[in-house]
Structure formats: structure tokens, C-alpha cells
Amino acid sequence: MTGSATPATPATPPGREARVPLLELRDLRVTFPVAGGVARAVDGLDLLVEAGETVGLVGESGCGKSVTALAILRLVGPDGHIAHGSSVRLEGRDLLALPGKEMRAVRGNHVALVFQEPLSALNPVLRIGAQIAEAVRAHESVTRATARWRAIEMLTMVGLPEAERRARQYPHQLSGGMRQRVMIAMALVCRPKLLIADEPTTALDVTIQAEILELLAELQRKLGMAVLLITHNLGLVAETTQRVAVMYGGQIVEEAATEALFARAAHPYTEGLLAAVPRLDEPRERLRVIPGQVPPATSWPAGCRFHPRCPYAWERCRTEAPPLLEAAPGHRARCWLVEEPARRTRADAPPGEKP
Ligand code: SF4
């Protein structure tokens, strides 16, 4: 298989070439000043999300996933800096060039964010119905009564029992799962086109996690929004997404249709993530962990950023940084193995696994 370099353009899913994507990130770079240097948290990231689809953004903590989410909404804080030349487009509109007032209108109205800990997003001294109604009135000129009605309608839609009574309660009076439902209601009350869900179920019990995921899928079907699901959990990605982008070292290292990626990972990092997922049909001792840790964003390794942890690394990997290479139509990996597949021989592999 011979790969072709396509460094500057995100992979376009087959058959979708002519449309303007819902979200298009190109060469996104976000830096933070840290003691003794600059952390390049996101470092040349390209990503497309089409209307109505669910895309998973996967990687270990520290790989830049959450910073990417915040950068889309221009919420990287006073220290974060989105570098000149980065591009974030929503239906073709350059979000990085929007005046502050227009950007505030985009947040919540067109793009909404749900994250791990709802308590930190909800105001503890405001009743939940009032908070959701406030979100409506921030974006639409409707009466208080209409906003309140919309809040209760949304609480019903997210499956909160006795929505009218619950609307009068404060966040601390609800369980973790209910609070997450309230946060989803608040995020979706203005019917955004894109929901960014950043580890939306990580803090919840397993059974509640499944309910929240089911709810998100149902709301997506009803409201027709796209979802960018940010997670470290590959199982979640397999169940809920159509496409997946794997992030490492502030960059996308592999991107493909979810089925294709799970069937045949092209990047050794993805391979390592998949091998680390427990499977019922495999004995426990076959589980592998990826050796080492994500390097600090202040000093990404030269060449391929994954080379210090990669079981296949050879000299080229240590000196030349691979671009995203096409491993198959719609499937790209930032790895020289795409060009030199015969090198896929790990020193520690059992004889049966060697090609
Ligand atoms: Fe491993 Fe080399 Fe591929 Fe990087 S380019 S992932 S070091 S084989």
C-alpha cells in the first residue's frame, strides 16, 4: 500500500466533497504560556464535522482534546492563545474573526457544550428552570412565560420525571444523572446545530452512563444536530459515532469511518488504544498497555511524536515528522508505516503476530 501525503486538508468522507461542512478546523494551533516555555496544546489540527453526524475525538488525557473543544468556542481563557493562521469555520463562517457579540450568539445558539461535571456549569443558587429559561432569553426575544414553557418542554424531552416540579428545584437537589440531563436540556434548548460533548458520562455510574448516551442519540435523531464526542473511551466511540479522529501530541494521528478504524487501525497509537480495551473473548494477560506517557506539550519529540512509545519506530520516525497519509479511501494516518507497511514488525511480538 502506498500512501499519499495530504497534510493540509482534513479527510472528507467519500461522497461529501461538494458540501460546505458544518464545522471545519484547519491548522488549529493553541498555545499556553507555562513556566519555562510554551505549551503547544493543539498543534496543527484539521477536522471536519458534517451536519447531523457524530464524530468521536479520542485520545489520552493531555493530548489536546478538551482544548480543541474550548478553542472552537473561543473559550481558551485569558492565557490560551489561538495562533494566527488557525481556522475554525461553522457553515463556512470564520468564528475566529467574529466580533465578541456575534461569537456569544454562536455559543449556545449554534454550538453548545456539555462536559463532565454539570455542577460546575450550573448556578447553585438558581432554580434549574430559571437557568434554562435564561439560556433561551439570552438568544431569543421571547417572553418570560414562553422561555419558562420552553424550559419545561426541554426538561421533559431529556426525560426528567415531573419536569414542572423539578424546574423549581436547585442543582444540589438532583442526582448526578439528573444534573447531566439538565445540562443537556440547557445546551439543547436553543436547538444548536452542533453539540460538543466533552467526556459527558465519565463522572457517572455505568448504568446512568448508558442512559445518558441513549438520550443523546435519541435527541440527535429528533433534533438533527451533529455531535462531536470527546472521550478517552473507545467503547463509547464504537457504539455511538460514525467517524472517529484519534488525537495524539496535539494533532490528529488517524481519522476514518468508525467501522474501518475498529476493523483495521492504521496508526500504532490507535492499535495500542484498541489493544488496551478489555475484551470478554480474550484472556486478561493479552491486554497490552501503551508504554510511557504522553510527552509534555512544551517539548513534543522530534520526528513522529509517538516514536518514543511506538513498538515499530525506526530511524526515519525519529527524524522525519509524518503528514497524514491516505491508508485507504477516507482513512488517513500520520504514520510512515502507510508508505512502508513491511516495517510493521514489532520487536516484542509473538512469532504468530509477525507478518
Ligand atoms: Fe510509529 Fe514510526 Fe508510525 Fe510514528 S511514524 S507511529 S514511530 S511507525
CSV table of C-alpha atoms and ligand atoms in Angstrom, one decimal:
chain,number,residue,atom,x,y,z
A,1,MET,CA,0.0,0.0,0.0
A,2,THR,CA,1.4,3.4,-0.9
A,3,GLY,CA,0.3,6.4,1.0
A,4,SER,CA,-0.1,9.9,-0.4
A,5,ALA,CA,0.6,12.9,1.7
A,6,THR,CA,-2.3,15.3,2.3
A,7,PRO,CA,-1.0,17.4,5.1
A,8,ALA,CA,-3.3,20.5,5.0
A,9,THR,CA,-6.7,19.2,4.2
A,10,PRO,CA,-9.0,17.3,6.6
A,11,ALA,CA,-10.2,14.0,5.3
A,12,THR,CA,-13.6,14.4,3.6
A,13,PRO,CA,-15.9,11.5,3.9
A,14,PRO,CA,-16.5,9.9,0.5
A,15,GLY,CA,-19.4,11.4,-1.5
A,16,ARG,CA,-19.4,14.6,0.5
A,17,GLU,CA,-16.9,16.6,-1.4
A,18,ALA,CA,-19.1,19.4,-2.7
A,19,ARG,CA,-20.8,20.5,0.5
A,20,VAL,CA,-19.7,23.1,3.0
A,21,PRO,CA,-19.1,21.2,6.2
A,22,LEU,CA,-20.9,22.2,9.4
A,23,LEU,CA,-17.6,22.5,11.2
A,24,GLU,CA,-14.2,22.8,9.7
A,25,LEU,CA,-11.0,23.1,11.6
A,26,ARG,CA,-7.8,23.8,9.7
A,27,ASP,CA,-4.3,24.1,11.1
A,28,LEU,CA,-5.8,24.9,14.6
A,29,ARG,CA,-3.0,25.8,17.0
A,30,VAL,CA,-3.5,26.7,20.6
A,31,THR,CA,-0.6,27.6,22.9
A,32,PHE,CA,-0.4,28.4,26.7
A,33,PRO,CA,2.5,30.1,28.4
A,34,VAL,CA,3.9,27.8,31.2
A,35,ALA,CA,6.9,28.1,33.5
A,36,GLY,CA,9.9,27.8,31.3
A,37,GLY,CA,8.3,27.7,27.9
A,38,VAL,CA,5.1,27.5,25.8
A,39,ALA,CA,2.8,24.5,25.8
A,40,ARG,CA,1.6,23.7,22.2
A,41,ALA,CA,-1.6,22.0,23.4
A,42,VAL,CA,-3.2,21.8,19.9
A,43,ASP,CA,-0.6,21.9,17.2
A,44,GLY,CA,-1.9,21.9,13.6
A,45,LEU,CA,-5.2,20.1,13.9
A,46,ASP,CA,-7.5,19.6,10.9
A,47,LEU,CA,-11.0,18.2,11.4
A,48,LEU,CA,-14.4,18.1,9.7
A,49,VAL,CA,-17.8,17.5,11.1
A,50,GLU,CA,-20.7,17.2,8.7
A,51,ALA,CA,-24.3,18.2,9.6
A,52,GLY,CA,-26.1,15.6,11.6
A,53,GLU,CA,-23.2,13.2,12.0
A,54,THR,CA,-21.5,12.0,15.2
A,55,VAL,CA,-17.7,12.2,15.2
A,56,GLY,CA,-15.6,10.9,18.0
A,57,LEU,CA,-12.4,12.7,19.1
A,58,VAL,CA,-10.4,10.2,21.0
A,59,GLY,CA,-7.1,10.2,23.0
A,60,GLU,CA,-5.5,10.0,26.4
A,61,SER,CA,-5.7,13.0,28.7
A,62,GLY,CA,-3.2,15.6,27.8
A,63,CYS,CA,-3.5,15.0,24.1
A,64,GLY,CA,-5.4,18.3,23.4
A,65,LYS,CA,-9.0,17.1,23.0
A,66,SER,CA,-10.6,19.4,25.5
A,67,VAL,CA,-8.5,22.4,24.4
A,68,THR,CA,-9.8,21.8,20.9
A,69,ALA,CA,-13.4,21.9,22.2
A,70,LEU,CA,-12.8,25.2,24.0
A,71,ALA,CA,-10.9,26.7,21.0
A,72,ILE,CA,-14.0,26.0,18.8
A,73,LEU,CA,-16.0,28.2,21.1
A,74,ARG,CA,-13.1,30.6,21.7
A,75,LEU,CA,-13.1,29.8,25.4
A,76,VAL,CA,-9.4,29.1,25.9
A,77,GLY,CA,-9.2,31.6,28.7
A,78,PRO,CA,-7.0,34.7,29.0
A,79,ASP,CA,-3.8,32.6,28.9
A,80,GLY,CA,-4.7,30.5,25.9
A,81,HIS,CA,-3.7,31.8,22.5
A,82,ILE,CA,-5.2,30.6,19.2
A,83,ALA,CA,-2.4,31.1,16.7
A,84,HIS,CA,-2.6,33.3,13.7
A,85,GLY,CA,-3.4,31.1,10.6
A,86,SER,CA,-5.7,28.8,12.6
A,87,SER,CA,-9.1,28.5,11.1
A,88,VAL,CA,-12.4,27.5,12.7
A,89,ARG,CA,-15.4,27.6,10.4
A,90,LEU,CA,-19.0,26.9,11.1
A,91,GLU,CA,-21.0,26.5,7.9
A,92,GLY,CA,-18.2,28.5,6.2
A,93,ARG,CA,-18.3,31.3,8.7
A,94,ASP,CA,-14.9,32.2,10.3
A,95,LEU,CA,-15.6,32.0,14.0
A,96,LEU,CA,-12.1,33.3,14.9
A,97,ALA,CA,-12.9,36.6,13.1
A,98,LEU,CA,-16.3,37.2,14.6
A,99,PRO,CA,-16.7,40.2,17.0
A,100,GLY,CA,-17.3,39.2,20.6
A,101,LYS,CA,-21.1,39.9,20.5
A,102,GLU,CA,-21.6,37.6,17.5
A,103,MET,CA,-19.5,34.9,19.0
A,104,ARG,CA,-21.6,35.0,22.1
A,105,ALA,CA,-24.6,34.5,19.9
A,106,VAL,CA,-23.0,31.4,18.3
A,107,ARG,CA,-22.3,29.8,21.7
A,108,GLY,CA,-25.4,28.0,22.9
A,109,ASN,CA,-27.4,29.1,19.9
A,110,HIS,CA,-25.5,27.3,17.1
A,111,VAL,CA,-22.8,25.3,19.0
A,112,ALA,CA,-23.4,24.0,22.6
A,113,LEU,CA,-21.1,22.3,25.0
A,114,VAL,CA,-21.8,19.7,27.6
A,115,PHE,CA,-19.0,18.5,29.8
A,116,GLN,CA,-18.1,16.1,32.5
A,117,GLU,CA,-19.1,17.9,35.7
A,118,PRO,CA,-22.5,19.5,35.5
A,119,LEU,CA,-22.3,21.0,39.0
A,120,SER,CA,-19.6,23.4,37.8
A,121,ALA,CA,-21.7,24.5,34.9
A,122,LEU,CA,-25.0,25.0,36.8
A,123,ASN,CA,-25.5,28.0,39.0
A,124,PRO,CA,-26.0,26.6,42.5
A,125,VAL,CA,-28.3,29.4,43.7
A,126,LEU,CA,-30.7,29.5,40.7
A,127,ARG,CA,-33.6,27.1,40.2
A,128,ILE,CA,-32.9,24.9,37.2
A,129,GLY,CA,-36.0,26.0,35.2
A,130,ALA,CA,-34.9,29.6,35.6
A,131,GLN,CA,-31.4,28.7,34.3
A,132,ILE,CA,-32.7,27.1,31.2
A,133,ALA,CA,-35.2,29.9,30.6
A,134,GLU,CA,-32.3,32.3,30.9
A,135,ALA,CA,-30.4,30.4,28.2
A,136,VAL,CA,-33.4,30.8,25.9
A,137,ARG,CA,-33.8,34.5,26.6
A,138,ALA,CA,-30.0,35.1,26.0
A,139,HIS,CA,-30.5,34.1,22.4
A,140,GLU,CA,-34.1,34.7,21.5
A,141,SER,CA,-36.5,37.6,22.2
A,142,VAL,CA,-39.3,35.7,23.8
A,143,THR,CA,-41.4,36.4,26.9
A,144,ARG,CA,-40.5,35.0,30.3
A,145,ALA,CA,-43.6,32.8,30.2
A,146,THR,CA,-42.5,31.4,26.8
A,147,ALA,CA,-39.0,30.8,28.0
A,148,ARG,CA,-40.2,29.0,31.0
A,149,TRP,CA,-42.5,26.9,28.9
A,150,ARG,CA,-39.6,26.0,26.6
A,151,ALA,CA,-37.5,25.1,29.7
A,152,ILE,CA,-40.1,22.7,30.9
A,153,GLU,CA,-40.6,21.2,27.4
A,154,MET,CA,-36.9,20.6,27.2
A,155,LEU,CA,-36.7,19.1,30.7
A,156,THR,CA,-39.5,16.7,29.6
A,157,MET,CA,-37.6,15.9,26.4
A,158,VAL,CA,-34.5,14.9,28.3
A,159,GLY,CA,-36.5,12.5,30.4
A,160,LEU,CA,-36.6,14.4,33.7
A,161,PRO,CA,-39.6,13.0,35.5
A,162,GLU,CA,-42.1,15.6,36.9
A,163,ALA,CA,-40.4,18.3,34.9
A,164,GLU,CA,-42.6,21.1,36.2
A,165,ARG,CA,-41.8,20.3,39.8
A,166,ARG,CA,-38.1,19.7,39.0
A,167,ALA,CA,-37.8,23.0,37.3
A,168,ARG,CA,-38.4,24.7,40.7
A,169,GLN,CA,-35.5,22.8,42.3
A,170,TYR,CA,-31.9,23.8,42.7
A,171,PRO,CA,-29.0,21.7,41.2
A,172,HIS,CA,-28.0,20.2,44.6
A,173,GLN,CA,-31.4,18.6,44.9
A,174,LEU,CA,-30.8,16.4,41.9
A,175,SER,CA,-28.8,13.3,41.4
A,176,GLY,CA,-25.7,13.3,39.2
A,177,GLY,CA,-27.6,11.7,36.3
A,178,MET,CA,-30.4,14.2,36.6
A,179,ARG,CA,-28.0,17.1,36.7
A,180,GLN,CA,-26.4,15.8,33.5
A,181,ARG,CA,-29.9,15.7,31.9
A,182,VAL,CA,-30.5,19.3,33.0
A,183,MET,CA,-27.2,20.4,31.5
A,184,ILE,CA,-28.1,18.6,28.2
A,185,ALA,CA,-31.5,20.4,28.3
A,186,MET,CA,-29.8,23.7,28.8
A,187,ALA,CA,-27.4,23.0,26.0
A,188,LEU,CA,-30.1,22.0,23.5
A,189,VAL,CA,-32.9,24.3,24.4
A,190,CYS,CA,-31.9,26.7,21.5
A,191,ARG,CA,-31.6,23.7,19.1
A,192,PRO,CA,-27.9,24.1,18.2
A,193,LYS,CA,-26.5,22.6,15.0
A,194,LEU,CA,-23.6,21.2,16.8
A,195,LEU,CA,-23.3,19.7,20.3
A,196,ILE,CA,-19.8,19.2,21.7
A,197,ALA,CA,-19.9,16.6,24.4
A,198,ASP,CA,-16.7,16.5,26.3
A,199,GLU,CA,-16.5,13.3,28.4
A,200,PRO,CA,-20.2,13.7,29.1
A,201,THR,CA,-20.6,10.4,31.1
A,202,THR,CA,-17.2,10.0,32.7
A,203,ALA,CA,-18.3,11.1,36.2
A,204,LEU,CA,-21.5,8.9,36.1
A,205,ASP,CA,-22.3,5.3,37.2
A,206,VAL,CA,-22.1,2.8,34.3
A,207,THR,CA,-25.9,2.3,34.2
A,208,ILE,CA,-26.5,6.1,34.2
A,209,GLN,CA,-23.8,6.4,31.5
A,210,ALA,CA,-25.8,4.1,29.2
A,211,GLU,CA,-29.0,6.1,29.8
A,212,ILE,CA,-27.3,9.4,29.0
A,213,LEU,CA,-25.8,8.0,25.8
A,214,GLU,CA,-29.1,6.7,24.8
A,215,LEU,CA,-30.6,10.0,25.5
A,216,LEU,CA,-28.0,11.9,23.4
A,217,ALA,CA,-28.6,9.5,20.5
A,218,GLU,CA,-32.4,10.0,20.7
A,219,LEU,CA,-32.1,13.8,20.9
A,220,GLN,CA,-29.7,13.8,18.0
A,221,ARG,CA,-32.3,11.9,15.9
A,222,LYS,CA,-35.1,14.2,17.0
A,223,LEU,CA,-33.2,17.5,16.6
A,224,GLY,CA,-30.9,16.6,13.7
A,225,MET,CA,-27.9,18.1,15.3
A,226,ALA,CA,-24.3,16.9,14.8
A,227,VAL,CA,-22.3,15.7,17.8
A,228,LEU,CA,-18.6,16.0,18.4
A,229,LEU,CA,-18.0,13.4,21.2
A,230,ILE,CA,-14.7,13.9,23.0
A,231,THR,CA,-13.7,11.0,25.0
A,232,HIS,CA,-10.9,8.6,26.1
A,233,ASN,CA,-13.4,5.7,26.0
A,234,LEU,CA,-13.1,3.7,22.8
A,235,GLY,CA,-16.1,1.6,23.7
A,236,LEU,CA,-18.3,4.6,23.7
A,237,VAL,CA,-16.9,5.7,20.3
A,238,ALA,CA,-17.6,2.3,18.8
A,239,GLU,CA,-21.2,2.4,20.0
A,240,THR,CA,-22.1,6.0,19.1
A,241,THR,CA,-20.1,7.5,16.3
A,242,GLN,CA,-19.9,7.3,12.5
A,243,ARG,CA,-16.4,8.7,12.2
A,244,VAL,CA,-13.6,8.9,14.6
A,245,ALA,CA,-10.5,11.1,14.8
A,246,VAL,CA,-7.7,9.9,17.1
A,247,MET,CA,-5.5,12.7,18.7
A,248,TYR,CA,-2.0,12.4,20.0
A,249,GLY,CA,0.5,15.1,20.7
A,250,GLY,CA,-1.9,18.0,19.8
A,251,GLN,CA,-2.6,16.6,16.3
A,252,ILE,CA,-4.9,14.1,14.6
A,253,VAL,CA,-3.0,10.9,14.0
A,254,GLU,CA,-5.7,8.8,12.5
A,255,GLU,CA,-9.1,9.5,11.0
A,256,ALA,CA,-11.6,7.1,9.5
A,257,ALA,CA,-15.1,5.8,9.5
A,258,THR,CA,-15.6,4.2,12.9
A,259,GLU,CA,-16.1,0.7,11.5
A,260,ALA,CA,-13.0,0.9,9.3
A,261,LEU,CA,-10.9,2.1,12.2
A,262,PHE,CA,-12.0,-0.7,14.5
A,263,ALA,CA,-11.6,-3.2,11.8
A,264,ARG,CA,-8.1,-2.2,10.9
A,265,ALA,CA,-6.3,0.6,12.8
A,266,ALA,CA,-3.6,2.1,10.7
A,267,HIS,CA,-1.7,4.1,13.4
A,268,PRO,CA,0.2,2.2,16.1
A,269,TYR,CA,-1.2,4.6,18.7
A,270,THR,CA,-4.7,3.6,17.8
A,271,GLU,CA,-3.6,0.0,17.7
A,272,GLY,CA,-2.3,0.4,21.2
A,273,LEU,CA,-5.5,2.0,22.4
A,274,LEU,CA,-7.6,-0.8,20.9
A,275,ALA,CA,-5.3,-3.5,22.4
A,276,ALA,CA,-5.8,-1.8,25.9
A,277,VAL,CA,-9.6,-2.3,25.8
A,278,PRO,CA,-10.6,-5.3,27.8
A,279,ARG,CA,-12.5,-7.9,25.7
A,280,LEU,CA,-14.6,-10.8,27.0
A,281,ASP,CA,-13.3,-13.2,24.4
A,282,GLU,CA,-9.6,-12.7,25.2
A,283,PRO,CA,-7.6,-13.8,28.3
A,284,ARG,CA,-6.6,-10.9,30.6
A,285,GLU,CA,-2.9,-11.4,30.1
A,286,ARG,CA,-3.2,-10.5,26.4
A,287,LEU,CA,-4.1,-6.9,27.4
A,288,ARG,CA,-1.4,-4.5,26.5
A,289,VAL,CA,-0.8,-1.0,27.8
A,290,ILE,CA,1.0,1.6,25.7
A,291,PRO,CA,4.4,2.0,27.4
A,292,GLY,CA,5.4,5.5,28.6
A,293,GLN,CA,3.3,8.6,28.8
A,294,VAL,CA,2.1,11.4,26.6
A,295,PRO,CA,5.1,13.8,26.4
A,296,PRO,CA,4.6,17.3,27.7
A,297,ALA,CA,3.2,19.8,25.3
A,298,THR,CA,6.2,22.1,25.9
A,299,SER,CA,8.5,19.6,24.1
A,300,TRP,CA,6.9,17.3,21.6
A,301,PRO,CA,9.5,14.8,20.4
A,302,ALA,CA,11.2,15.4,17.0
A,303,GLY,CA,10.1,13.4,14.0
A,304,CYS,CA,7.0,11.4,14.7
A,305,ARG,CA,5.7,12.5,18.1
A,306,PHE,CA,4.7,8.9,19.0
A,307,HIS,CA,8.1,7.4,18.3
A,308,PRO,CA,9.4,7.1,21.9
A,309,ARG,CA,6.3,4.9,22.6
A,310,CYS,CA,6.0,3.1,19.3
A,311,PRO,CA,6.9,-0.6,19.0
A,312,TYR,CA,7.7,-0.2,15.3
A,313,ALA,CA,9.8,3.0,15.3
A,314,TRP,CA,12.8,3.1,13.1
A,315,GLU,CA,15.3,5.8,12.1
A,316,ARG,CA,13.0,7.7,9.8
A,317,CYS,CA,10.4,8.0,12.6
A,318,ARG,CA,12.9,9.7,14.8
A,319,THR,CA,13.9,12.4,12.3
A,320,GLU,CA,11.0,13.0,9.9
A,321,ALA,CA,7.5,14.0,11.0
A,322,PRO,CA,4.9,12.1,9.0
A,323,PRO,CA,2.0,14.0,7.5
A,324,LEU,CA,-1.5,12.5,7.4
A,325,LEU,CA,-1.2,9.8,4.7
A,326,GLU,CA,-4.0,8.0,3.0
A,327,ALA,CA,-4.1,4.4,4.1
A,328,ALA,CA,-7.4,3.7,2.3
A,329,PRO,CA,-10.2,6.0,0.9
A,330,GLY,CA,-11.4,8.1,3.7
A,331,HIS,CA,-8.9,6.6,6.1
A,332,ARG,CA,-5.7,8.5,7.0
A,333,ALA,CA,-2.9,8.0,9.4
A,334,ARG,CA,0.0,10.2,10.4
A,335,CYS,CA,2.5,7.3,10.2
A,336,TRP,CA,5.3,6.2,7.9
A,337,LEU,CA,4.0,2.6,8.0
A,338,VAL,CA,1.4,3.7,5.4
A,339,GLU,CA,4.3,4.1,3.0
A,340,GLU,CA,6.4,1.3,4.4
A,341,PRO,CA,4.0,-1.4,5.6
A,342,ALA,CA,6.7,-4.1,5.7
A,343,ARG,CA,8.1,-2.4,8.7
A,344,ARG,CA,5.1,-3.4,10.8
A,345,THR,CA,7.1,-5.9,12.8
A,346,ARG,CA,7.3,-5.2,16.5
A,347,ALA,CA,10.4,-6.5,18.3
A,348,ASP,CA,8.3,-7.9,21.2
A,349,ALA,CA,5.6,-9.5,19.0
A,350,PRO,CA,5.0,-13.3,19.4
A,351,PRO,CA,6.0,-15.2,16.2
A,352,GLY,CA,2.4,-15.7,15.2
A,353,GLU,CA,1.8,-12.0,15.1
A,354,LYS,CA,4.7,-11.1,12.8
A,355,PRO,CA,3.8,-10.5,9.1
B,1,SF4,FE1,5.4,4.5,14.9
B,1,SF4,FE2,7.0,5.5,13.0
B,1,SF4,FE3,4.4,5.3,12.6
B,1,SF4,FE4,5.4,7.1,14.3
B,1,SF4,S1,5.8,7.0,12.1
B,1,SF4,S2,3.7,5.8,14.6
B,1,SF4,S3,7.1,6.0,15.2
B,1,SF4,S4,5.8,3.6,12.9
